Short mmCIF file of C-alpha atoms in Angstrom, two decimals:
data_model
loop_
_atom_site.label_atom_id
_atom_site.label_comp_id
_atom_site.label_asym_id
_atom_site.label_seq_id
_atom_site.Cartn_x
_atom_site.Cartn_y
_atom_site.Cartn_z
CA UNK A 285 132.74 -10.29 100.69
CA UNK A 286 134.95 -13.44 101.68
CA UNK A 287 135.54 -14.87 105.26
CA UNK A 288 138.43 -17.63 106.06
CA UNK A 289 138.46 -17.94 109.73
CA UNK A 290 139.44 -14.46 111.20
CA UNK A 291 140.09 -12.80 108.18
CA UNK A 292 137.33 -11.11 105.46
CA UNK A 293 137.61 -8.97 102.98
CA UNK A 294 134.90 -6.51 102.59
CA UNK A 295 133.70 -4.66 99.95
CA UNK A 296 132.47 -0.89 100.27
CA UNK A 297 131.08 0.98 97.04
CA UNK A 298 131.41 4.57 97.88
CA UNK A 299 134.11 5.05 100.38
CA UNK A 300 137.09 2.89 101.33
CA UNK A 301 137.91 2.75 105.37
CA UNK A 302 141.31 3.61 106.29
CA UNK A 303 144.14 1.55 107.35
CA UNK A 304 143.42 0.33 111.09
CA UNK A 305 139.83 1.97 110.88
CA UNK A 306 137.40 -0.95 113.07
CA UNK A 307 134.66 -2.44 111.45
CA UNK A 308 131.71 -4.03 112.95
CA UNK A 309 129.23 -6.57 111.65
CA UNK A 310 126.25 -8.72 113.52
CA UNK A 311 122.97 -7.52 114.43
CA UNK A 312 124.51 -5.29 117.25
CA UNK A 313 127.79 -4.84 115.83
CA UNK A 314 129.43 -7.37 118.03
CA UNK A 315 131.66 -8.69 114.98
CA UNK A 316 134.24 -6.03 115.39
CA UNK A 317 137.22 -6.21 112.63
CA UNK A 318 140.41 -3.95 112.16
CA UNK A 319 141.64 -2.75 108.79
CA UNK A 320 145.21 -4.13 107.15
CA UNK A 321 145.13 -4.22 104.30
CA UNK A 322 143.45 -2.49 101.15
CA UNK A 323 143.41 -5.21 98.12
CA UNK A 324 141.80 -3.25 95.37
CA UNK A 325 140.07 0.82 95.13
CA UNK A 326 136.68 -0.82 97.15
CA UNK A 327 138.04 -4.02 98.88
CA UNK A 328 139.66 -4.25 102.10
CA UNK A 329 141.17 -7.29 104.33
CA UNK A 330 140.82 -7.12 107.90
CA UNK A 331 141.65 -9.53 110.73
CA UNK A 332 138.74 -10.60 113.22
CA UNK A 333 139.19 -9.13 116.69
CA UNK A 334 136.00 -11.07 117.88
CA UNK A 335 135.03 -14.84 117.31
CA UNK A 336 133.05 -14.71 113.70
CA UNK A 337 130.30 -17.14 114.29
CA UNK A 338 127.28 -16.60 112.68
CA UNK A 339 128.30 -14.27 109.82
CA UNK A 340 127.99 -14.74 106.17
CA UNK A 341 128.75 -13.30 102.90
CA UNK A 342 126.69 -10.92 102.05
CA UNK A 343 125.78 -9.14 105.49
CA UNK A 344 126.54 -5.15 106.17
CA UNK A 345 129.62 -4.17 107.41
CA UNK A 346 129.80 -0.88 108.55
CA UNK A 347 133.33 1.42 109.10
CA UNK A 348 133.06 3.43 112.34
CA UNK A 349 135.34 6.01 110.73
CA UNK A 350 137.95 5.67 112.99
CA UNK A 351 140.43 3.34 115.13
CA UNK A 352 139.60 1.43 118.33
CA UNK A 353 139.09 3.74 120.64
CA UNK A 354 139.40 3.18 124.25
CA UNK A 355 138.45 5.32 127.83
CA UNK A 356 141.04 7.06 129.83
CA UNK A 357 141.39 8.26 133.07
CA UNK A 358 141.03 7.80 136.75
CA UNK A 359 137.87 5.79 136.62
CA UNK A 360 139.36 2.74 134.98
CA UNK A 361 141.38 2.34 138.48
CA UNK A 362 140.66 -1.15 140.16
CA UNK A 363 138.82 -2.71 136.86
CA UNK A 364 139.21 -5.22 134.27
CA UNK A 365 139.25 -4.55 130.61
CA UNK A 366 139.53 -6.26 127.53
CA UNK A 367 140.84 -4.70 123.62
CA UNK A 368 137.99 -2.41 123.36
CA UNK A 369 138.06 -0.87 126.84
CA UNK A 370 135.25 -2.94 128.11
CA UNK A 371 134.61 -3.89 131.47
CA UNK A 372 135.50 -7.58 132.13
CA UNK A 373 134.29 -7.74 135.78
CA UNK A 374 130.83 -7.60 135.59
CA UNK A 375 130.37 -4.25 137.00
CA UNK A 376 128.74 -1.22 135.66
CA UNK A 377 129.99 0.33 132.28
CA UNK A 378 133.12 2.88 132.83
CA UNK A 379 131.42 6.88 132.59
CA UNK A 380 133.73 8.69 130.87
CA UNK A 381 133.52 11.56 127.80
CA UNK A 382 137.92 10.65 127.28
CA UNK A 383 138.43 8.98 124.80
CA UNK A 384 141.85 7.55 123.15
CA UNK A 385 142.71 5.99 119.87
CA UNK A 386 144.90 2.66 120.64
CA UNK A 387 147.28 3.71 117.44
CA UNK A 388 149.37 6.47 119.33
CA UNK A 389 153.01 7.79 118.33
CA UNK A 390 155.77 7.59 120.85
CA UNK A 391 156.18 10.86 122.42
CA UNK A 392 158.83 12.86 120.08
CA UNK A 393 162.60 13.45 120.74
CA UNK A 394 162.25 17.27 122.68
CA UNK A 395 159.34 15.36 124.74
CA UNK A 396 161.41 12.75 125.69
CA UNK A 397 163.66 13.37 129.36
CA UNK A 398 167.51 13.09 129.00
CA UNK A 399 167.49 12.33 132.55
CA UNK A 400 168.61 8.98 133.67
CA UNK A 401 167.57 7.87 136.77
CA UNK A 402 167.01 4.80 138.89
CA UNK A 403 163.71 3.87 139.57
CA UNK A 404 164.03 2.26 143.53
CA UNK A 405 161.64 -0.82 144.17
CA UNK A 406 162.42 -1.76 147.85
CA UNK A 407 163.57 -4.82 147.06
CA UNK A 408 167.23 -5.76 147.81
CA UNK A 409 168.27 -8.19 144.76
CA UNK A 410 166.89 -5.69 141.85
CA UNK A 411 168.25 -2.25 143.33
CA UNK A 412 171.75 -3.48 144.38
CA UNK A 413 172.58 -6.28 141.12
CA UNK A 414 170.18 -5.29 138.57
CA UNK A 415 168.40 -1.73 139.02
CA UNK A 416 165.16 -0.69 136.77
CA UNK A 417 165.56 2.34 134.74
CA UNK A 418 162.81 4.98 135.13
CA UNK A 419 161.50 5.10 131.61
CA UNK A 420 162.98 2.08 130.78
CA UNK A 421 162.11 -1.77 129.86
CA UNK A 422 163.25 -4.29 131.85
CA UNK A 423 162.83 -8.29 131.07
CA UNK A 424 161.74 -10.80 133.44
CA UNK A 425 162.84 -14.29 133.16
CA UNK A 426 160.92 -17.25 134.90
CA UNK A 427 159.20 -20.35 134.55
CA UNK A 428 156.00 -21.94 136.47
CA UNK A 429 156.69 -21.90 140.29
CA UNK A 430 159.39 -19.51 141.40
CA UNK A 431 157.95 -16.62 141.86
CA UNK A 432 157.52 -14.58 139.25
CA UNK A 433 154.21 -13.51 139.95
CA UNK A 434 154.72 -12.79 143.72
CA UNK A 435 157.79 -10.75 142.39
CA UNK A 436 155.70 -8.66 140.22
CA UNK A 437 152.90 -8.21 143.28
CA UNK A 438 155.60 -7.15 145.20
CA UNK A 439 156.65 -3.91 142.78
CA UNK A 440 152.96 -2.86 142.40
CA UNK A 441 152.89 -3.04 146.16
CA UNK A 442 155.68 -0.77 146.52
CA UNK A 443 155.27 1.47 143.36
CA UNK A 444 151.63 2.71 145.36
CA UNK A 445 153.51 3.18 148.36
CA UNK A 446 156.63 4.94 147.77
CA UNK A 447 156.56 6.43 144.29
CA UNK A 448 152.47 7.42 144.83
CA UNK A 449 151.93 6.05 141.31
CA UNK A 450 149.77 3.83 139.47
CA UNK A 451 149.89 0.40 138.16
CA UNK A 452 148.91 -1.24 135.10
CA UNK A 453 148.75 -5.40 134.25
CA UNK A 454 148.43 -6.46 130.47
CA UNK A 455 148.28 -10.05 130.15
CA UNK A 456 149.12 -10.79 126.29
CA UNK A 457 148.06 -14.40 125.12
CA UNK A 458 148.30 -16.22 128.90
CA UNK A 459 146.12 -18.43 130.44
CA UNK A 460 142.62 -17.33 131.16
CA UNK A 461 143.05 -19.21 134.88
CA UNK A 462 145.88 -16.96 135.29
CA UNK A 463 143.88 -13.44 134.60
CA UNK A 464 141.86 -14.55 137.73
CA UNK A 465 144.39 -15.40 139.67
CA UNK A 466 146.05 -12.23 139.14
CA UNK A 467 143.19 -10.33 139.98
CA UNK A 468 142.28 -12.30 143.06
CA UNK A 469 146.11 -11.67 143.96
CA UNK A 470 145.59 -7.93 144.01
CA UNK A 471 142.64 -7.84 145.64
CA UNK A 472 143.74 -9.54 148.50
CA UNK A 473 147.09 -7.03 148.80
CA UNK A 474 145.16 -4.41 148.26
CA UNK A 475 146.83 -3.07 145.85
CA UNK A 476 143.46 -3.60 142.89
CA UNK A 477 142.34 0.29 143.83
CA UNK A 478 145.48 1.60 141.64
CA UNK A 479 145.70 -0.69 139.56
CA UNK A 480 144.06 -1.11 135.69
CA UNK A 481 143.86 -4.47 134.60
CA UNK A 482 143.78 -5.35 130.66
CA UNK A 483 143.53 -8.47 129.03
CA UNK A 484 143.88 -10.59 125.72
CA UNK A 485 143.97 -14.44 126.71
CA UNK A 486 144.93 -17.41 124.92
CA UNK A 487 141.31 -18.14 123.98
CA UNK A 488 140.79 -14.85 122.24
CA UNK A 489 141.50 -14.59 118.18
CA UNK A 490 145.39 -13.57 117.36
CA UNK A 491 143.85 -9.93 116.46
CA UNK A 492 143.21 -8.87 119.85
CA UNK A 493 145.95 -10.68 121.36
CA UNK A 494 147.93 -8.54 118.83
CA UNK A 495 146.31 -5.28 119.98
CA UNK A 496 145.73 -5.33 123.68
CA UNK A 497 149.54 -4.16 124.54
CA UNK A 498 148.39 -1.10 122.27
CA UNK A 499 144.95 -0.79 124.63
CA UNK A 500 147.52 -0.83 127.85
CA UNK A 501 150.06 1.48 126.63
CA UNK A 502 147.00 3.99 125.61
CA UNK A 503 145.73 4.10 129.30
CA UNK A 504 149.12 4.44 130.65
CA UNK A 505 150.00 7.01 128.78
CA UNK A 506 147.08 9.09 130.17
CA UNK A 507 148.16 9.10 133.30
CA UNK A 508 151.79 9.80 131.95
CA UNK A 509 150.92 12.71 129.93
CA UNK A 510 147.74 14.05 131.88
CA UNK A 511 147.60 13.19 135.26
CA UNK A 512 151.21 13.60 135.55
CA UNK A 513 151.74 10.73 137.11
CA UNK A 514 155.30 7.65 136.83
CA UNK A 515 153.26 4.17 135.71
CA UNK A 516 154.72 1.09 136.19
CA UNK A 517 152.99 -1.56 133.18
CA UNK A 518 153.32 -4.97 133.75
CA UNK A 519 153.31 -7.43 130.70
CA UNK A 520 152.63 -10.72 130.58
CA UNK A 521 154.18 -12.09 128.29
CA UNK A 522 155.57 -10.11 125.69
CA UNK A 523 156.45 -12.90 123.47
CA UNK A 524 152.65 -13.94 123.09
CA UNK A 525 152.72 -10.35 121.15
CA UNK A 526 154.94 -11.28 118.71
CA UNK A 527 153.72 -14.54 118.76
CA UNK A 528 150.15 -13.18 118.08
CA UNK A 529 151.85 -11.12 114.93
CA UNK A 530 153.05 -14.27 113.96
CA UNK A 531 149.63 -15.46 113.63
CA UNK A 532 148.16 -12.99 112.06
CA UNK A 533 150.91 -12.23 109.33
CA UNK A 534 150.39 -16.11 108.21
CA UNK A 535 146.53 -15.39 107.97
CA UNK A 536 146.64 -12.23 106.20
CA UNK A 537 148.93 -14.71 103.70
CA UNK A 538 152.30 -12.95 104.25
CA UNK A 539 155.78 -14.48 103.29
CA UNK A 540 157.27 -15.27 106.69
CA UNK A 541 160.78 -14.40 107.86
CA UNK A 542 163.45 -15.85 109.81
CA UNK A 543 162.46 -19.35 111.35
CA UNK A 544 158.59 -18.88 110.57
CA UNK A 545 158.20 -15.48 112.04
CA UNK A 546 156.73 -11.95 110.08
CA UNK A 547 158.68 -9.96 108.08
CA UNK A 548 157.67 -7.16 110.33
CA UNK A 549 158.65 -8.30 113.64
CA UNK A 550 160.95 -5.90 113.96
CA UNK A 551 158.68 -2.70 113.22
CA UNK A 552 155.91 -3.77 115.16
CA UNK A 553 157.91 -4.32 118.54
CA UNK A 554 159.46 -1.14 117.86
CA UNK A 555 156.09 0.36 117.61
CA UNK A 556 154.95 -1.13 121.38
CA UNK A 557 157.92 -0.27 122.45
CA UNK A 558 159.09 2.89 121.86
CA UNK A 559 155.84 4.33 123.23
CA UNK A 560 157.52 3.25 127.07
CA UNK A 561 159.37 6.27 127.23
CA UNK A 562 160.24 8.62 130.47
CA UNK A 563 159.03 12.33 129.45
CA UNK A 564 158.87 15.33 131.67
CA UNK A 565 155.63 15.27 132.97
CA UNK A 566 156.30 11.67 133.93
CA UNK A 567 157.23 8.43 132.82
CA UNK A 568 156.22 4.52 132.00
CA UNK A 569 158.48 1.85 133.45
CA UNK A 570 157.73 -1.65 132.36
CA UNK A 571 158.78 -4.79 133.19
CA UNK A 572 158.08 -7.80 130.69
CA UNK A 573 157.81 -11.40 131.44
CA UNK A 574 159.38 -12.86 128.58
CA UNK A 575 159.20 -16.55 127.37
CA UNK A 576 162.31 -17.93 125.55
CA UNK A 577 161.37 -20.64 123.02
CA UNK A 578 163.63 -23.83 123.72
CA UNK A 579 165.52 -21.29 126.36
CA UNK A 580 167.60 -20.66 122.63
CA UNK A 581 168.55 -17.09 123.38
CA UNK A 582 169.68 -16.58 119.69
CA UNK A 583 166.01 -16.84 118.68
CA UNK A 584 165.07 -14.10 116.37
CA UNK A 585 161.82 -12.74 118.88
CA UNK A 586 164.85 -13.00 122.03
CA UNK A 587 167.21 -11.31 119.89
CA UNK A 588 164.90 -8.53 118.85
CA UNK A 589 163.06 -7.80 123.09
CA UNK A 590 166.81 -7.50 123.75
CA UNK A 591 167.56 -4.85 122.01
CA UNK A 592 164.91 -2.89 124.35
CA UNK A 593 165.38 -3.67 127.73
CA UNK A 594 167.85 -1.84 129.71
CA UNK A 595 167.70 -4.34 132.57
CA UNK A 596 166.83 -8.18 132.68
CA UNK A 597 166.34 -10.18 135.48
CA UNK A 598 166.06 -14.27 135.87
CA UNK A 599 164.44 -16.22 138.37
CA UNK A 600 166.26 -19.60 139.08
CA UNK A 601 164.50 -22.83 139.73
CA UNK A 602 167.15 -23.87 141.93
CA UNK A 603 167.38 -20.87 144.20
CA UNK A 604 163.64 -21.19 144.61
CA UNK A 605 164.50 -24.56 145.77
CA UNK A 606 166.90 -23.55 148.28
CA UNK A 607 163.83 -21.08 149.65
CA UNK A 608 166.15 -18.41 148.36
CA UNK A 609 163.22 -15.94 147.59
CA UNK A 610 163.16 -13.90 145.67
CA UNK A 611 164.78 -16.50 143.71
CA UNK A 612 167.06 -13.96 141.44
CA UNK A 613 170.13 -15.10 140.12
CA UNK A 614 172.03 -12.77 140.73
CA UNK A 615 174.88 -13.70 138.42
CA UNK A 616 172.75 -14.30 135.38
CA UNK A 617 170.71 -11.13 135.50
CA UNK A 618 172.06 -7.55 134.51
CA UNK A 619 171.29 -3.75 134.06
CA UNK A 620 172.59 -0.85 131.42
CA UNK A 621 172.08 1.25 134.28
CA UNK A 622 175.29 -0.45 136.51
CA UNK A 623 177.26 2.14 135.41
CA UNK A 624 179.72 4.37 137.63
CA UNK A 625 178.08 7.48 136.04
CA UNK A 626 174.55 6.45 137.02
CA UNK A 627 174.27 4.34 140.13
CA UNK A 628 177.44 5.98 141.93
CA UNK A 629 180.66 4.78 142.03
CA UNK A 630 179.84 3.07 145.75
CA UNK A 631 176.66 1.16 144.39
CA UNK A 632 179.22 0.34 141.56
CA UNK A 633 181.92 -1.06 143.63
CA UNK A 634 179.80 -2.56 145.83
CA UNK A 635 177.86 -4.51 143.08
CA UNK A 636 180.93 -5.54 141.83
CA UNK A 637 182.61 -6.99 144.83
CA UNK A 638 179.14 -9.23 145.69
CA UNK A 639 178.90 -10.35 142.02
CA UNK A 640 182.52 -11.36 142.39
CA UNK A 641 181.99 -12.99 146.24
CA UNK A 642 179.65 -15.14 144.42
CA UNK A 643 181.09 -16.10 141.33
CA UNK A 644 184.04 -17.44 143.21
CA UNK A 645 181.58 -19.24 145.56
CA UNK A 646 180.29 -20.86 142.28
CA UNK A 647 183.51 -21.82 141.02
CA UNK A 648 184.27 -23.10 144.44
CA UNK A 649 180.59 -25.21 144.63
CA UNK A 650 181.91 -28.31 142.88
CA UNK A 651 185.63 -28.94 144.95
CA UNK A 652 183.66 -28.72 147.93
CA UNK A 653 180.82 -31.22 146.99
CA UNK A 654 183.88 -33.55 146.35
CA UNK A 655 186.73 -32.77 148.86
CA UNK A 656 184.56 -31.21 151.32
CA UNK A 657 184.65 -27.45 152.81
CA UNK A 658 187.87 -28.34 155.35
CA UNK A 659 190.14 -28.68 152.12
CA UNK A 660 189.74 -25.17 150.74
CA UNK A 661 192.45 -22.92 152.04
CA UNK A 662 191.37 -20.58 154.84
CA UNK A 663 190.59 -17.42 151.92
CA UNK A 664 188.39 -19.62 150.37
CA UNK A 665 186.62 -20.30 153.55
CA UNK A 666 186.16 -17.05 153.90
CA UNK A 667 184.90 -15.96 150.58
CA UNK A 668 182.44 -19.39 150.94
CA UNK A 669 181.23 -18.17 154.15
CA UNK A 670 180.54 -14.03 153.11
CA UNK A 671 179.02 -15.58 149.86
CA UNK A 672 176.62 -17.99 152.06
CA UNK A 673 175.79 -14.85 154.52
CA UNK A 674 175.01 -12.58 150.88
CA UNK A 675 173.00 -15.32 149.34
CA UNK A 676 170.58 -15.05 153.02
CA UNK A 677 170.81 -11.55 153.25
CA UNK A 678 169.42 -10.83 149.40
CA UNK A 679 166.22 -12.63 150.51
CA UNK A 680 163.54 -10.72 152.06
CA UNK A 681 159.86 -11.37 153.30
CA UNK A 682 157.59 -9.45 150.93
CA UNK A 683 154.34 -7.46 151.53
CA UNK A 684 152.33 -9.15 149.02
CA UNK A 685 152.78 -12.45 150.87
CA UNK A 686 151.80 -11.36 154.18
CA UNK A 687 148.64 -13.36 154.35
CA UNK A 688 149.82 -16.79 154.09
CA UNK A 689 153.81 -16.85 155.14
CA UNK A 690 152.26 -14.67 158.73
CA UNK A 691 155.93 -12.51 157.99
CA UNK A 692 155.71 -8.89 157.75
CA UNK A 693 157.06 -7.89 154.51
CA UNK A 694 160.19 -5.37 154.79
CA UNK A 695 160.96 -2.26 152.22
CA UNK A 696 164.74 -1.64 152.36
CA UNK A 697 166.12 1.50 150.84
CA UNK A 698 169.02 1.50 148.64
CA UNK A 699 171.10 3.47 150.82
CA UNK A 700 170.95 1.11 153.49
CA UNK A 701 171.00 -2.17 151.24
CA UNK A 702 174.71 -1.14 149.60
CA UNK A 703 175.57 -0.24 153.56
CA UNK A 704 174.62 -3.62 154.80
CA UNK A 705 176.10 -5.43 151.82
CA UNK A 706 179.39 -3.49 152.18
CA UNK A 707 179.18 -4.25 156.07
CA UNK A 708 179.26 -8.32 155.01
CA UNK A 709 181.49 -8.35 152.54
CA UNK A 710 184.28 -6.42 155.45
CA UNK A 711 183.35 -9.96 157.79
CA UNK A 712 182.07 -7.24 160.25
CA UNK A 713 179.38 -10.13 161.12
CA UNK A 714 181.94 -13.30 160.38
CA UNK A 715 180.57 -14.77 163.91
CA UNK A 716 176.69 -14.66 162.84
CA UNK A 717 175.22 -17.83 162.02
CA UNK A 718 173.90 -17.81 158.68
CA UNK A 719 170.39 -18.12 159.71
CA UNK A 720 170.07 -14.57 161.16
CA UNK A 721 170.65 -13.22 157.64
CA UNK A 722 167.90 -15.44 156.05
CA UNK A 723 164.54 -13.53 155.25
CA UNK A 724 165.37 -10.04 156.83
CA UNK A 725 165.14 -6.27 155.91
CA UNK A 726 168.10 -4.20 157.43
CA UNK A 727 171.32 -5.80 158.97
CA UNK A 728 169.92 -4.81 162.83
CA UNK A 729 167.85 -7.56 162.13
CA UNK A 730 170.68 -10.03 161.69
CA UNK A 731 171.70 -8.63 165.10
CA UNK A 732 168.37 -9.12 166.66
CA UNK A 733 168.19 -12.67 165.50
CA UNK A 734 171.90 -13.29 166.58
CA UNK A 735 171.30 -12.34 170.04
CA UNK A 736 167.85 -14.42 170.04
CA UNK A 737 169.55 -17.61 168.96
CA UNK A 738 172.46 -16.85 171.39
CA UNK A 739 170.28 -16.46 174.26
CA UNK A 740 168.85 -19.62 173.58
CA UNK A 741 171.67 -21.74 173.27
CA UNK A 742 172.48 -20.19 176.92
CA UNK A 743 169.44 -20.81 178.34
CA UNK A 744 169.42 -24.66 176.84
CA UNK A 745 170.56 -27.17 179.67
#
């Protein structure tokens, strides 16, 4: 037997383990390896998915005969896990006689749905500019501080309340502060008691970093295929996955690719990723944080989570500045699923003409910092003013963020988001101030406010 760090090759005399088999060393087996690679007929290599302190050469290694294997089911609701399927949260062990491998095949071709449909969230700025795909992957774009995680809160929120679903969080290769904070978050909305929690943080070896999306996408699929029942998976952040590969390839002593990354990139995102998948008993919708090294979108781990989302949505610093929450640009994120043939040709039109309202308020941004807003002719007025009034009205006070802003969070249906929207953009409410529109649900609420503020300019001596 040899050990370098996290990875040991292990000798067995009689029968060799099989590729991915777990191995366990220690005096209670709490050395836990997974299989890669087999070197010669009775030598193996595995990578560590534990810390390996305290073990030598020569000590027993036994083969467990089969693949991590985790618990399923409805009793994992409102608890913590890590790679194995233990409980993180210091409560009592999860009582359960299902039990999953983590290495599962994505659900074959006659499984699969040819349905496409829209999965609704609630919230204004995804199901008007960039709608989520049931089924499908969609990419979330943000840095530190504008809201990504209050965004993600909020679709949990709504997922239990309107789609009568279930909810599951796998932070990949993040910040242990930030697996508290997340859970704290949830407990407070009260959204923890359908929700499954799973986590591989930045202190943990690169082995169960690499696995724990598998661990996630092996409870989810439970509920898919079982309970019947649409998940929505969180991840956070994909690219720590591929980043964890990364780290693990170079151990294991592989050639590297492109810019320092595996040669099987590539085939292991696929194989996350093509288990999300919308079949007829139900379906997995996931939305991915993703980090973008350097923001160079032509990096080869941007290039390659692009080619499976079917949405992507960014945050922006600046709108988040402006109090613009939540802050989504709407002009730099997109959907497949903005299509005539699926949304509708009115969502399509309508998506269109705001898109175009504020692209032309964009272009418009820098004459007026110079010359001022009295030199634009009166058309450009106007489109700066139904721009200004869309930018308001695409905010909206969320659920999840009822305890500290004191606002009662709104849930706005798509129907009557494209209505209001197409409402603005005809100048039916041209004589509104702008405020009326900032951090509201439905239009009557512009109307409300309107009167309020017009009442009290009357009533001012």
């Amino acid at each position: 037997m040899a050990i370098r760090g996290n990875v040991v090759d292990a000798y067995f005399p009689h029968r060799i383990p099989s590729i991915n088999n777990l191995l366990l060393a220690g005096d209670n087996g709490n050395i836990a390896f997974e299989v890669t690679t087999h070197l010669e007929p009775h030598l193996v290599r595995g990578i560590a998915l534990t810390a390996t302190s305290g073990l030598a050469r020569g000590v027993d290694i036994a083969d467990t005969g089969r693949p991590i294997t985790v618990p399923v089911g409805k009793e994992l609701l409102g608890r913590i896990f890590n790679v194995f399927g233990q409980p993180l949260d210091g409560g009592e062990p999860v009582i359960t006689d299902r039990q999953r491998s983590i290495h599962q095949r994505p659900p074959e071709l006659q499984r699969q749905s040819t349905q496409t449909s829209i999965l609704h969230t609630g919230i204004k700025a995804l199901d008007i500019l960039s709608p989520l795909e049931r089924g499908g992957k969609a990419g979330l774009f943000g840095g530190a501080g504008v809201g990504k995680t209050v965004l993600l809160m909020e679709m949990i929120h709504n997922m239990v309340g309107q789609h009568e679903g279930m909810n599951l969080f796998c932070g990949i290769g993040e910040r242990s502060r930030e697996a508290e904070e997340v859970w704290r978050e949830m407990d407070e909305s009260g959204v923890l008691d359908n929700t499954i929690l799973v986590f591989g943080q930045m202190n943990e070896p690169p082995g169960a970093r690499f696995r724990v999306g598998h661990t996630a996408l092996t409870m989810a699929e439970y509920f898919r295929d079982e309970a019947r029942q649409d998940v929505l998976l969180l991840m956070d952040n994909i690219f720590r996955f591929i980043q964890a590969g990364s780290e693990v390839s170079g151990l294991m002593g592989l050639l590297p690719s492109r810019m320092g990354y595996q040669s099987t990139m590539a085939s292991e995102l696929a194989e996350l990723q093509e288990r999300i998948a919308n079949t007829r008993t139900g379906s997995i919708t996931s939305v991915q944080a993703v980090y973008v090294p350097a923001d160079d979108f032509t990096d080869p781990a941007a290039v390659h989570i692009f080619g499976h989302l079917s949405s992507y949505i960014v945050l922006s610093r600046q709108r988040a500045s402006q109090g613009l929450y939540p802050a989504v640009d709407p002009l730099q994120s997109h959907s497949k699923m903005l299509v005539p043939h699926v949304v509708g040709k009115k969502h399509y039109r309508v998506a269109r003409e705001i898109r175009k309202t504020l692209a032309n308020y964009e272009e418009l941004k820098d004459i007026i910092a110079m010359l001022g807003l009295e030199e634009l002719s009166t058309q450009d007025r106007q489109t700066v003013f139904r721009a200004r009034r869309l930018e308001r009205f695409l905010t909206q006070p969320f659920f999840s963020t009822e305890h500290f802003t004191g606002q009662e969070g709104r849930l706005v249906s798509l129907e009557k988001g494209l209505e209001d929207c197409e409402r603005i953009l005809n100048d039916e409410f041209a004589d509104y101030p702008e405020s009326s529109f900032y951090m509201i649900g439905g239009i009557e609420e512009a109307e409300k406010n309107a009167a309020e503020t017009a009442s009290a300019g009357t009533d001012t001596p």
